[in-house]
mmCIF file of N, CA, C and O in Angstrom:
data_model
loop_
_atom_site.group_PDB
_atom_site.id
_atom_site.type_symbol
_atom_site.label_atom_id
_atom_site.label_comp_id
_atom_site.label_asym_id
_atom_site.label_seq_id
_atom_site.Cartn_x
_atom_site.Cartn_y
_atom_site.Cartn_z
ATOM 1 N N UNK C 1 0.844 -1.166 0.000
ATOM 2 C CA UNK C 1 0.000 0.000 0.000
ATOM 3 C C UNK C 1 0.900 1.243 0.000
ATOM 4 O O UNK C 1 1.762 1.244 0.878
ATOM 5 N N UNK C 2 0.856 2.380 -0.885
ATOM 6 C CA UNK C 2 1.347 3.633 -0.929
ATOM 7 C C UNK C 2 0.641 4.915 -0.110
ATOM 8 O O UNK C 2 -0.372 5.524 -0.453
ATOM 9 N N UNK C 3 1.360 5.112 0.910
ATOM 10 C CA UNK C 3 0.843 6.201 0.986
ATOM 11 C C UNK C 3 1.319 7.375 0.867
ATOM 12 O O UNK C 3 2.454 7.557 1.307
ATOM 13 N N UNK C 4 0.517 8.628 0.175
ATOM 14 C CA UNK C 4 1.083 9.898 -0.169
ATOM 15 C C UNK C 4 0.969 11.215 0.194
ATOM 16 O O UNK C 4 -0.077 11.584 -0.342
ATOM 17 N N UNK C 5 1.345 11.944 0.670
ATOM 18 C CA UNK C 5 1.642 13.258 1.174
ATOM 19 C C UNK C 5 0.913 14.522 0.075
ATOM 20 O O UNK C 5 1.699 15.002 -0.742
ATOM 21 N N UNK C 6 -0.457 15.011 0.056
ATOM 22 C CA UNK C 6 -0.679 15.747 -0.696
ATOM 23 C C UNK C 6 -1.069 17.734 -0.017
ATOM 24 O O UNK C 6 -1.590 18.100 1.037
ATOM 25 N N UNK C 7 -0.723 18.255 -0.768
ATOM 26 C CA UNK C 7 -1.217 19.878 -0.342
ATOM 27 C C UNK C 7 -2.360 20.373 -0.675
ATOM 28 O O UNK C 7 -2.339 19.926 -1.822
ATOM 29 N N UNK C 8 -3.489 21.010 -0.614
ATOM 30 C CA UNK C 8 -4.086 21.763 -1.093
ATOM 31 C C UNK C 8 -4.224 23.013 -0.818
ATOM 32 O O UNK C 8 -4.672 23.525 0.208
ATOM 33 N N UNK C 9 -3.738 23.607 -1.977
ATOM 34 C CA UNK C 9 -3.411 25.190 -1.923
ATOM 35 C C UNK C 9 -4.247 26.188 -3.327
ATOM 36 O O UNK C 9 -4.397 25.922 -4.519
ATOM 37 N N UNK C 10 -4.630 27.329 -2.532
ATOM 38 C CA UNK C 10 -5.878 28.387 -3.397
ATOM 39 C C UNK C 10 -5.141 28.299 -4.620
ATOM 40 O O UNK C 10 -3.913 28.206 -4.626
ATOM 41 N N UNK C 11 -6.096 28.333 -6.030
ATOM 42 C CA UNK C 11 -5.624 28.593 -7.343
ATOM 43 C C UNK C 11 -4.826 30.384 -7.253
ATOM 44 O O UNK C 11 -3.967 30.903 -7.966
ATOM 45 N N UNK C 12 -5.310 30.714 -6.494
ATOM 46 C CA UNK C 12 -5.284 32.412 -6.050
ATOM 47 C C UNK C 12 -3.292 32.742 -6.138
ATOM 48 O O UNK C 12 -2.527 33.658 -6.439
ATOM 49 N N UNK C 13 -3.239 31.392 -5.681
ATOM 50 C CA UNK C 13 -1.672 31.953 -5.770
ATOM 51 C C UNK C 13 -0.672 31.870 -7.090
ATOM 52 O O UNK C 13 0.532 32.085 -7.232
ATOM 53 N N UNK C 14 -1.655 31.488 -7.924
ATOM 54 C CA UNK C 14 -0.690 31.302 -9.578
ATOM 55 C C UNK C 14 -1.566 32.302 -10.438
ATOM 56 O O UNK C 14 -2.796 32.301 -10.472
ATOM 57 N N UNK C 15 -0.825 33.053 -11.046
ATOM 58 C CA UNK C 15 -1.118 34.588 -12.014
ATOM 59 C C UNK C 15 -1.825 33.748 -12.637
ATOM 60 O O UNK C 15 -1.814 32.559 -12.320
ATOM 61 N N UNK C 16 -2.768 34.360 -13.912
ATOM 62 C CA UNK C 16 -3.431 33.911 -14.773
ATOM 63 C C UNK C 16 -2.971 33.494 -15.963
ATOM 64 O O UNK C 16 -3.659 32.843 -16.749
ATOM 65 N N UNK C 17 -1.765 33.848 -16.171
ATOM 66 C CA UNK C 17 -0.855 33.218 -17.779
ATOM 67 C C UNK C 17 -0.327 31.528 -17.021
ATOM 68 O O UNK C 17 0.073 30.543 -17.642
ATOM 69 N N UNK C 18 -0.490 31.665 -15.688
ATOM 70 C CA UNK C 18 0.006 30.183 -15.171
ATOM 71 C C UNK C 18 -1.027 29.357 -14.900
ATOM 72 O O UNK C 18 -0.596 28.222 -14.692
ATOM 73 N N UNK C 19 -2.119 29.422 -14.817
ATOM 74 C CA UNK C 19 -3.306 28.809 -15.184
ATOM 75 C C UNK C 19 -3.891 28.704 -16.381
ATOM 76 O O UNK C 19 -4.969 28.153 -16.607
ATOM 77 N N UNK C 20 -3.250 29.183 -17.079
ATOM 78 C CA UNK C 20 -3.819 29.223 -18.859
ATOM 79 C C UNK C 20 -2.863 28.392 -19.376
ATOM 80 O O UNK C 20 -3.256 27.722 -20.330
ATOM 81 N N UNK C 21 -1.266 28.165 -18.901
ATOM 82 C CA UNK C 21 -0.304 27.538 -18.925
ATOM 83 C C UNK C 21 -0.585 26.217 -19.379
ATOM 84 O O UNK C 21 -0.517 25.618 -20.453
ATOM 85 N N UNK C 22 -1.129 25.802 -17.498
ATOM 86 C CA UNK C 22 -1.537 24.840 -16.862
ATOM 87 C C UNK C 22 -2.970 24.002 -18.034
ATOM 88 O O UNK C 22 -2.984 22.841 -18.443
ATOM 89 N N UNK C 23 -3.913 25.007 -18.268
ATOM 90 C CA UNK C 23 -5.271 24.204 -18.542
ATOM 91 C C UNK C 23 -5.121 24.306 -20.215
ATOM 92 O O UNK C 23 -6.255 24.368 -20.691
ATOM 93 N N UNK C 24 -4.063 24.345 -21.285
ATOM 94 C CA UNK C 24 -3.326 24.076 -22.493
ATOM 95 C C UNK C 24 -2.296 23.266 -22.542
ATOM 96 O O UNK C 24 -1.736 22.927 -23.584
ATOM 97 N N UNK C 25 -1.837 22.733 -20.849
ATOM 98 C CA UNK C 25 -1.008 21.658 -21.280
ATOM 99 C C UNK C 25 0.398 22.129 -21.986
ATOM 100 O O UNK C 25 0.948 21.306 -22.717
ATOM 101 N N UNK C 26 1.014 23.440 -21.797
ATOM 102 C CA UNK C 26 1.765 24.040 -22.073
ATOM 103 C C UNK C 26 2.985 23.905 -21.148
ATOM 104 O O UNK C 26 4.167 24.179 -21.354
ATOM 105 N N UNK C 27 2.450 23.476 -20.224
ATOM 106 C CA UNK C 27 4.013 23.344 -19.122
ATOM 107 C C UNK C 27 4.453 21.414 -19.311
ATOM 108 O O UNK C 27 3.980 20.426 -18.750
ATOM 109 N N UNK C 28 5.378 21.548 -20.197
ATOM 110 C CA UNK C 28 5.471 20.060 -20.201
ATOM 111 C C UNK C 28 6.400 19.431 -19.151
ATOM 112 O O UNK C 28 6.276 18.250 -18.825
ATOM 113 N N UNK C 29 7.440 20.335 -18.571
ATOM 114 C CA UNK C 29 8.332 20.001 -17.630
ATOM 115 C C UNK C 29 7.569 19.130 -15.998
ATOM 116 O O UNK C 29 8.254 18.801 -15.029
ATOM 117 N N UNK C 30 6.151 18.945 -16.110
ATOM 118 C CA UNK C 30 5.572 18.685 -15.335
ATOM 119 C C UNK C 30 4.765 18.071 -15.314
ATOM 120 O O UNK C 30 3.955 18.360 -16.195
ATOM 121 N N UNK C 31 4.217 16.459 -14.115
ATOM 122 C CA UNK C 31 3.084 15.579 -15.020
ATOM 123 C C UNK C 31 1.882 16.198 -14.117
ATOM 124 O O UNK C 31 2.237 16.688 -13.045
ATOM 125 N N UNK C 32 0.912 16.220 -14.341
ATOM 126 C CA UNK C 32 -0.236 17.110 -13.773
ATOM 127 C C UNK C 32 -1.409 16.870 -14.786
ATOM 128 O O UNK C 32 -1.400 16.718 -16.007
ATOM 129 N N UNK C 33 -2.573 16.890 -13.726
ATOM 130 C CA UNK C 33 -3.929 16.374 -14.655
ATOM 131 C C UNK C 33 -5.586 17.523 -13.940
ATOM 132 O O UNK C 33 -5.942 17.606 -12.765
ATOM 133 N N UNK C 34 -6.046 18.013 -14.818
ATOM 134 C CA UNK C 34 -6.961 18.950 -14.144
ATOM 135 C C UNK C 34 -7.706 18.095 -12.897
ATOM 136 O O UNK C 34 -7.932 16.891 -12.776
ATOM 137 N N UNK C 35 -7.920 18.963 -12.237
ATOM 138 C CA UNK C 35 -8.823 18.834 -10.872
ATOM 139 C C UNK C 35 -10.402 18.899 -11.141
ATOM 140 O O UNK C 35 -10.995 18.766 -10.070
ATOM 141 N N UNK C 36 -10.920 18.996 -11.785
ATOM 142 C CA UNK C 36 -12.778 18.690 -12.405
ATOM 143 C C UNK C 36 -12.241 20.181 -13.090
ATOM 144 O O UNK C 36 -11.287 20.620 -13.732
ATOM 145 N N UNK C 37 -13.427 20.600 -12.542
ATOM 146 C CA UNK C 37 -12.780 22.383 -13.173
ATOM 147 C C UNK C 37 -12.772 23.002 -12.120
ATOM 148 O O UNK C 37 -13.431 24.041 -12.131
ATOM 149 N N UNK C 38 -12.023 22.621 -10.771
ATOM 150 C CA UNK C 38 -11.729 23.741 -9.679
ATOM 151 C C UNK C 38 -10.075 23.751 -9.886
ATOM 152 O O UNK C 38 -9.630 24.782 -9.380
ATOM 153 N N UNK C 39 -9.203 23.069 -10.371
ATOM 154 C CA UNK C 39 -7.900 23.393 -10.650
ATOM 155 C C UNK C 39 -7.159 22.329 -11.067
ATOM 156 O O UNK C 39 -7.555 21.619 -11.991
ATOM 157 N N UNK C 40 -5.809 22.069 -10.318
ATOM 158 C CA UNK C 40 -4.986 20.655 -10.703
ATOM 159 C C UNK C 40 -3.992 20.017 -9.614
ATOM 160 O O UNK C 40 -3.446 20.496 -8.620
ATOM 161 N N UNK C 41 -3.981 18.853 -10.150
ATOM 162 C CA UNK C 41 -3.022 18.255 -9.159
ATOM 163 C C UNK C 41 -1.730 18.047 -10.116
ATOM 164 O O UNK C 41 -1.767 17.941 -11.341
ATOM 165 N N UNK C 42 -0.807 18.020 -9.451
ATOM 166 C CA UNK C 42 0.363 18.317 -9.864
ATOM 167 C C UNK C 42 1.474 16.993 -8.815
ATOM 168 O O UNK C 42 1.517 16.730 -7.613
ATOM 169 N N UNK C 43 2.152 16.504 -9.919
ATOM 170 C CA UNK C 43 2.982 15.081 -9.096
ATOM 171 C C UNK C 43 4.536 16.066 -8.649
ATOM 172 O O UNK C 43 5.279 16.571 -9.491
ATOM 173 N N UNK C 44 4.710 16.134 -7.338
ATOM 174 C CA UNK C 44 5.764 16.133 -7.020
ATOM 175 C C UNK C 44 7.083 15.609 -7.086
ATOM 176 O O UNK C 44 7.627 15.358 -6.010
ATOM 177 N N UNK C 45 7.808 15.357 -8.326
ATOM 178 C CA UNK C 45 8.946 14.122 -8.462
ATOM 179 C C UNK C 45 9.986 15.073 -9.049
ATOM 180 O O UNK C 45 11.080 14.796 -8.557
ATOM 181 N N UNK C 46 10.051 15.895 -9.747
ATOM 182 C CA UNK C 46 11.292 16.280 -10.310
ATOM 183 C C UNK C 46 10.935 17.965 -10.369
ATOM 184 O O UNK C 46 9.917 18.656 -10.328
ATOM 185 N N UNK C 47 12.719 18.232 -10.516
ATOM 186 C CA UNK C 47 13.079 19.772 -9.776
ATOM 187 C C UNK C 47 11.868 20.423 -11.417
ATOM 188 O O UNK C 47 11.204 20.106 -12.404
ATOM 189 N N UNK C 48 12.284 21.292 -10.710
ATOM 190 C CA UNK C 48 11.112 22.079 -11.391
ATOM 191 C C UNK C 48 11.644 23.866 -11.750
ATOM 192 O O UNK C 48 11.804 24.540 -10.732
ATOM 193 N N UNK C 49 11.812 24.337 -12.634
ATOM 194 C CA UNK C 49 12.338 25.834 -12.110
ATOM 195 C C UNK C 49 12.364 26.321 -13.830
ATOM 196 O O UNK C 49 13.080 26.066 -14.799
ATOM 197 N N UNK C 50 10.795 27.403 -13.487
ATOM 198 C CA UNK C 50 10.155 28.116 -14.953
ATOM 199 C C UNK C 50 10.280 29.560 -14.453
ATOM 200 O O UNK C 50 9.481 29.811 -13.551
ATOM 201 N N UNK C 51 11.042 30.521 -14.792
ATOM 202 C CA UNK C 51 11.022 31.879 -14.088
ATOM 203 C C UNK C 51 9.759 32.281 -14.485
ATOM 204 O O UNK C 51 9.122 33.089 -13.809
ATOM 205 N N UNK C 52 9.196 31.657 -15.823
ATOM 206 C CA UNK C 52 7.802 32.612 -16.480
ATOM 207 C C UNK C 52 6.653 32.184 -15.695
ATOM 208 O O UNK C 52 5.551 32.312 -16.229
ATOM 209 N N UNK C 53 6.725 31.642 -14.384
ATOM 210 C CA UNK C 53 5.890 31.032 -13.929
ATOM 211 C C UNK C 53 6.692 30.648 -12.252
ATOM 212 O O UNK C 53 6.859 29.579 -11.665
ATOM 213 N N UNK C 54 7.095 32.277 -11.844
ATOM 214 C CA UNK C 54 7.910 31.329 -11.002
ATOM 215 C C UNK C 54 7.014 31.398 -9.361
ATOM 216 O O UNK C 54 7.567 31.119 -8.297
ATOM 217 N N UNK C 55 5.980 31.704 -9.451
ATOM 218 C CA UNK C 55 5.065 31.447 -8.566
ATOM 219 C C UNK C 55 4.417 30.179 -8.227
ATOM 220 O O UNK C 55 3.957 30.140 -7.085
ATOM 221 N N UNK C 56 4.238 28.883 -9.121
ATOM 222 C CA UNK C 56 4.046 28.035 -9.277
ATOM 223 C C UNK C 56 5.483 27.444 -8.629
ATOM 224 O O UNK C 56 5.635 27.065 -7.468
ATOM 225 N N UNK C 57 6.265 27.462 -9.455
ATOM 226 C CA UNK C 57 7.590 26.941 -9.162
ATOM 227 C C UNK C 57 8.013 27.574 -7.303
ATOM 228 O O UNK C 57 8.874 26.987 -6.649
ATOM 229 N N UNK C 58 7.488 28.406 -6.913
ATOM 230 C CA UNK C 58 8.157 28.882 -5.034
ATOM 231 C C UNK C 58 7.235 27.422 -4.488
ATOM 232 O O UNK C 58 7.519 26.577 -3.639
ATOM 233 N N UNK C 59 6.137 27.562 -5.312
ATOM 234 C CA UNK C 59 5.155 26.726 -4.194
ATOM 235 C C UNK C 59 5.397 25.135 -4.516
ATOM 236 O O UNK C 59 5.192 24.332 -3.606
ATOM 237 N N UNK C 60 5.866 24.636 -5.907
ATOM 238 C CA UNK C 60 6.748 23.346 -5.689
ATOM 239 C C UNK C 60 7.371 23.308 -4.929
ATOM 240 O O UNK C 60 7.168 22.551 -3.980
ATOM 241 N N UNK C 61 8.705 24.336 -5.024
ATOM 242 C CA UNK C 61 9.543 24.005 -4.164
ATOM 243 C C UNK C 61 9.681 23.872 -2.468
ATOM 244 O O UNK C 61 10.547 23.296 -1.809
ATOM 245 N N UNK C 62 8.635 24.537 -2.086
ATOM 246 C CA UNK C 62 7.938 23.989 -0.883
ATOM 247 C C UNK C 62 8.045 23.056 -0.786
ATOM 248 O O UNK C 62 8.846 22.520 -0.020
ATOM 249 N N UNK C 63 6.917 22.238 -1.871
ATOM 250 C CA UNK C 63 6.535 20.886 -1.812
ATOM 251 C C UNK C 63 7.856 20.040 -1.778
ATOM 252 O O UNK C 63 7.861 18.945 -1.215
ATOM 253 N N UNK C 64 8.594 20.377 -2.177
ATOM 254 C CA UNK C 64 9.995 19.278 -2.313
ATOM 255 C C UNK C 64 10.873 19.294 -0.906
ATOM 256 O O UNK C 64 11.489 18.356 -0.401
ATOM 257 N N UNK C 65 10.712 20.889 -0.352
ATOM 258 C CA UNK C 65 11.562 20.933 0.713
ATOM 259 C C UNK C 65 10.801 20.191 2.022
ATOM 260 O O UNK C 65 11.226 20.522 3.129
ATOM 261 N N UNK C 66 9.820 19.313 1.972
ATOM 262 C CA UNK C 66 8.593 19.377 3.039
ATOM 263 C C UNK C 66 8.182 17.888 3.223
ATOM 264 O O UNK C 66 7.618 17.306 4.150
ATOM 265 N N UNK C 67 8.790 17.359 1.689
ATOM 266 C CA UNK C 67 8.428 15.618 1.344
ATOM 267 C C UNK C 67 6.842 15.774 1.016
ATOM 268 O O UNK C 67 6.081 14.984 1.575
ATOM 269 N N UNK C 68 6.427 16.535 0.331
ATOM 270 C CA UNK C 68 5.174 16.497 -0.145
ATOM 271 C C UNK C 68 5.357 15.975 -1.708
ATOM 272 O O UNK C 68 6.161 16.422 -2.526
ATOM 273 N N UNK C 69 4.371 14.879 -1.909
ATOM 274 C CA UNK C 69 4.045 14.265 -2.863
ATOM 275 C C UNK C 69 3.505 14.955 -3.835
ATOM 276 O O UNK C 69 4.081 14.754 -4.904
ATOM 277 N N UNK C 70 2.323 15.944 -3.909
ATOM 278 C CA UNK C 70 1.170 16.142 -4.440
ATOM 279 C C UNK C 70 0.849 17.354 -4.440
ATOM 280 O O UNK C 70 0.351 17.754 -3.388
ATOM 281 N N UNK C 71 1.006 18.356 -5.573
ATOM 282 C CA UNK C 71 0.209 19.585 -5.001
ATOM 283 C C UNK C 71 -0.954 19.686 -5.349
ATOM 284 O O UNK C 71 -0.933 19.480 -6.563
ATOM 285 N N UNK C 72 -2.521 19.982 -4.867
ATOM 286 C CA UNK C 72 -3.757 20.501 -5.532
ATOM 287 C C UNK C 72 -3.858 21.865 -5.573
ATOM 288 O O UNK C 72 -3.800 22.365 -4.450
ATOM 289 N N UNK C 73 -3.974 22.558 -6.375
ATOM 290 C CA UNK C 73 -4.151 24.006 -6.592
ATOM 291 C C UNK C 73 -5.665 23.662 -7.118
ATOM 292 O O UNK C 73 -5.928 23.144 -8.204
ATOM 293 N N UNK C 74 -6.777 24.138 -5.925
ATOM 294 C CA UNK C 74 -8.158 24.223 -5.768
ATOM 295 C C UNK C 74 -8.474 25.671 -5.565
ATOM 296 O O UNK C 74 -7.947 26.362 -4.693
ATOM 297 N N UNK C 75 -9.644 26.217 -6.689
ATOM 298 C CA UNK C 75 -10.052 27.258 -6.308
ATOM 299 C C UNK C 75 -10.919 27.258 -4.898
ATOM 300 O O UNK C 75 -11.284 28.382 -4.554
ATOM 301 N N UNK C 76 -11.207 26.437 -4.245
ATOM 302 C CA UNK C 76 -11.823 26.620 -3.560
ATOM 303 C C UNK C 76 -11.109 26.349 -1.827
ATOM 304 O O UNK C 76 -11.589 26.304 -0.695
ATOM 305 N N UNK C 77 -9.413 26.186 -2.561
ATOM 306 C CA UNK C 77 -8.567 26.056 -0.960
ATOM 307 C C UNK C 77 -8.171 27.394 -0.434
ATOM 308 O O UNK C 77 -8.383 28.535 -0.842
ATOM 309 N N UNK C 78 -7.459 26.856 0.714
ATOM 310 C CA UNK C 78 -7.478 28.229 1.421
ATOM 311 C C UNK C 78 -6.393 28.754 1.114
ATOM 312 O O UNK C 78 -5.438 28.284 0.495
ATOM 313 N N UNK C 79 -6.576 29.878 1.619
ATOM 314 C CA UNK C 79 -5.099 30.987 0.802
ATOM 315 C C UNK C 79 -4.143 31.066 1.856
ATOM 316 O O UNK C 79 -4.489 31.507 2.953
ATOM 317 N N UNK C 80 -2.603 30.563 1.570
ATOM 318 C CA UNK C 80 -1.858 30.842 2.595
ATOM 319 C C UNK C 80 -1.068 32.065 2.240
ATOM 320 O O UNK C 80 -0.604 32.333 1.132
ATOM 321 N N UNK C 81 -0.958 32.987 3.691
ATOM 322 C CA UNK C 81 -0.411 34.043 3.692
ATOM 323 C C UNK C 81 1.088 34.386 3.338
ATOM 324 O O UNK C 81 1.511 35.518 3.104
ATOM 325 N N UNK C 82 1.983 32.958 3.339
ATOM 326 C CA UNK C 82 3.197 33.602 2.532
ATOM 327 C C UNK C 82 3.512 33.783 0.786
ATOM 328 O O UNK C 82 4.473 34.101 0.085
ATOM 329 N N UNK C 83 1.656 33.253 0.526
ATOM 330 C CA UNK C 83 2.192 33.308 -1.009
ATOM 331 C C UNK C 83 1.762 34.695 -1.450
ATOM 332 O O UNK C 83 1.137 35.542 -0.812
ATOM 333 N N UNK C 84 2.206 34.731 -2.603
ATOM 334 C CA UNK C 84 0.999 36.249 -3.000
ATOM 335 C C UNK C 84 -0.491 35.388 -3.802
ATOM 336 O O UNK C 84 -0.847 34.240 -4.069
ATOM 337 N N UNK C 85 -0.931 36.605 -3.921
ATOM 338 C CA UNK C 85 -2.061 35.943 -4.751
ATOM 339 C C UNK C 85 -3.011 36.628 -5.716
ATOM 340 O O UNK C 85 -3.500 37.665 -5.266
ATOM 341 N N UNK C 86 -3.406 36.260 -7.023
ATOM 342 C CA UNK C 86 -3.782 36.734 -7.793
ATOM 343 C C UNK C 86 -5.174 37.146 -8.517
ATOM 344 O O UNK C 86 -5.905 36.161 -8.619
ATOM 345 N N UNK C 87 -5.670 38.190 -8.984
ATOM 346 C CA UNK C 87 -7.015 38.129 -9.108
ATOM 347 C C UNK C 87 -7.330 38.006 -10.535
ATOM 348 O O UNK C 87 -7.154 38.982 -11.264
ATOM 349 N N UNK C 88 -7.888 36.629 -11.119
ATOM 350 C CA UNK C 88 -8.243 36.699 -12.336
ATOM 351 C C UNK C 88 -9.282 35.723 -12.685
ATOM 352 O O UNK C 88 -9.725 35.676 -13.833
#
């Protein structure tokens, strides 16, 4: 049995060219599959580092420094205060 370490964190914290990124399948450096239509989950396994997107990339790297498996970027999670966050 596997068990895995996942986050859920507000879509709020990735600009809107990184969610447009994301839902075109444009970021290939990364395996990730939409979340219904509240956002995505994103597999934690390899370094990661897009300056055009480097808001996405602070909050991986969280995930890596932390042993987190999994990120969900849900519009409907809560917003943590060290990220910034975006209105679009």
């Amino acid at each position: 049995m596997n068990i895995h370490n996942i986050i859920n964190v507000s879509t709020a914290h990735i600009p809107e060219h990184t969610a447009k990124a994301l839902t075109d399948k444009s970021i290939t450096e990364l395996a990730y599959e939409p979340w219904a239509d509240y956002g995505w989950i994103i597999w934690i396994g390899a370094d990661y580092a897009d300056e055009e997107h480097k808001e996405l990339n602070d909050i991986i790297k969280y995930c890596q420094e932390h042993g987190i498996d999994y990120l969900k970027l849900d519009c409907d999670a809560d917003v943590v205060e060290e990220y910034p966050t975006f209105e679009w």
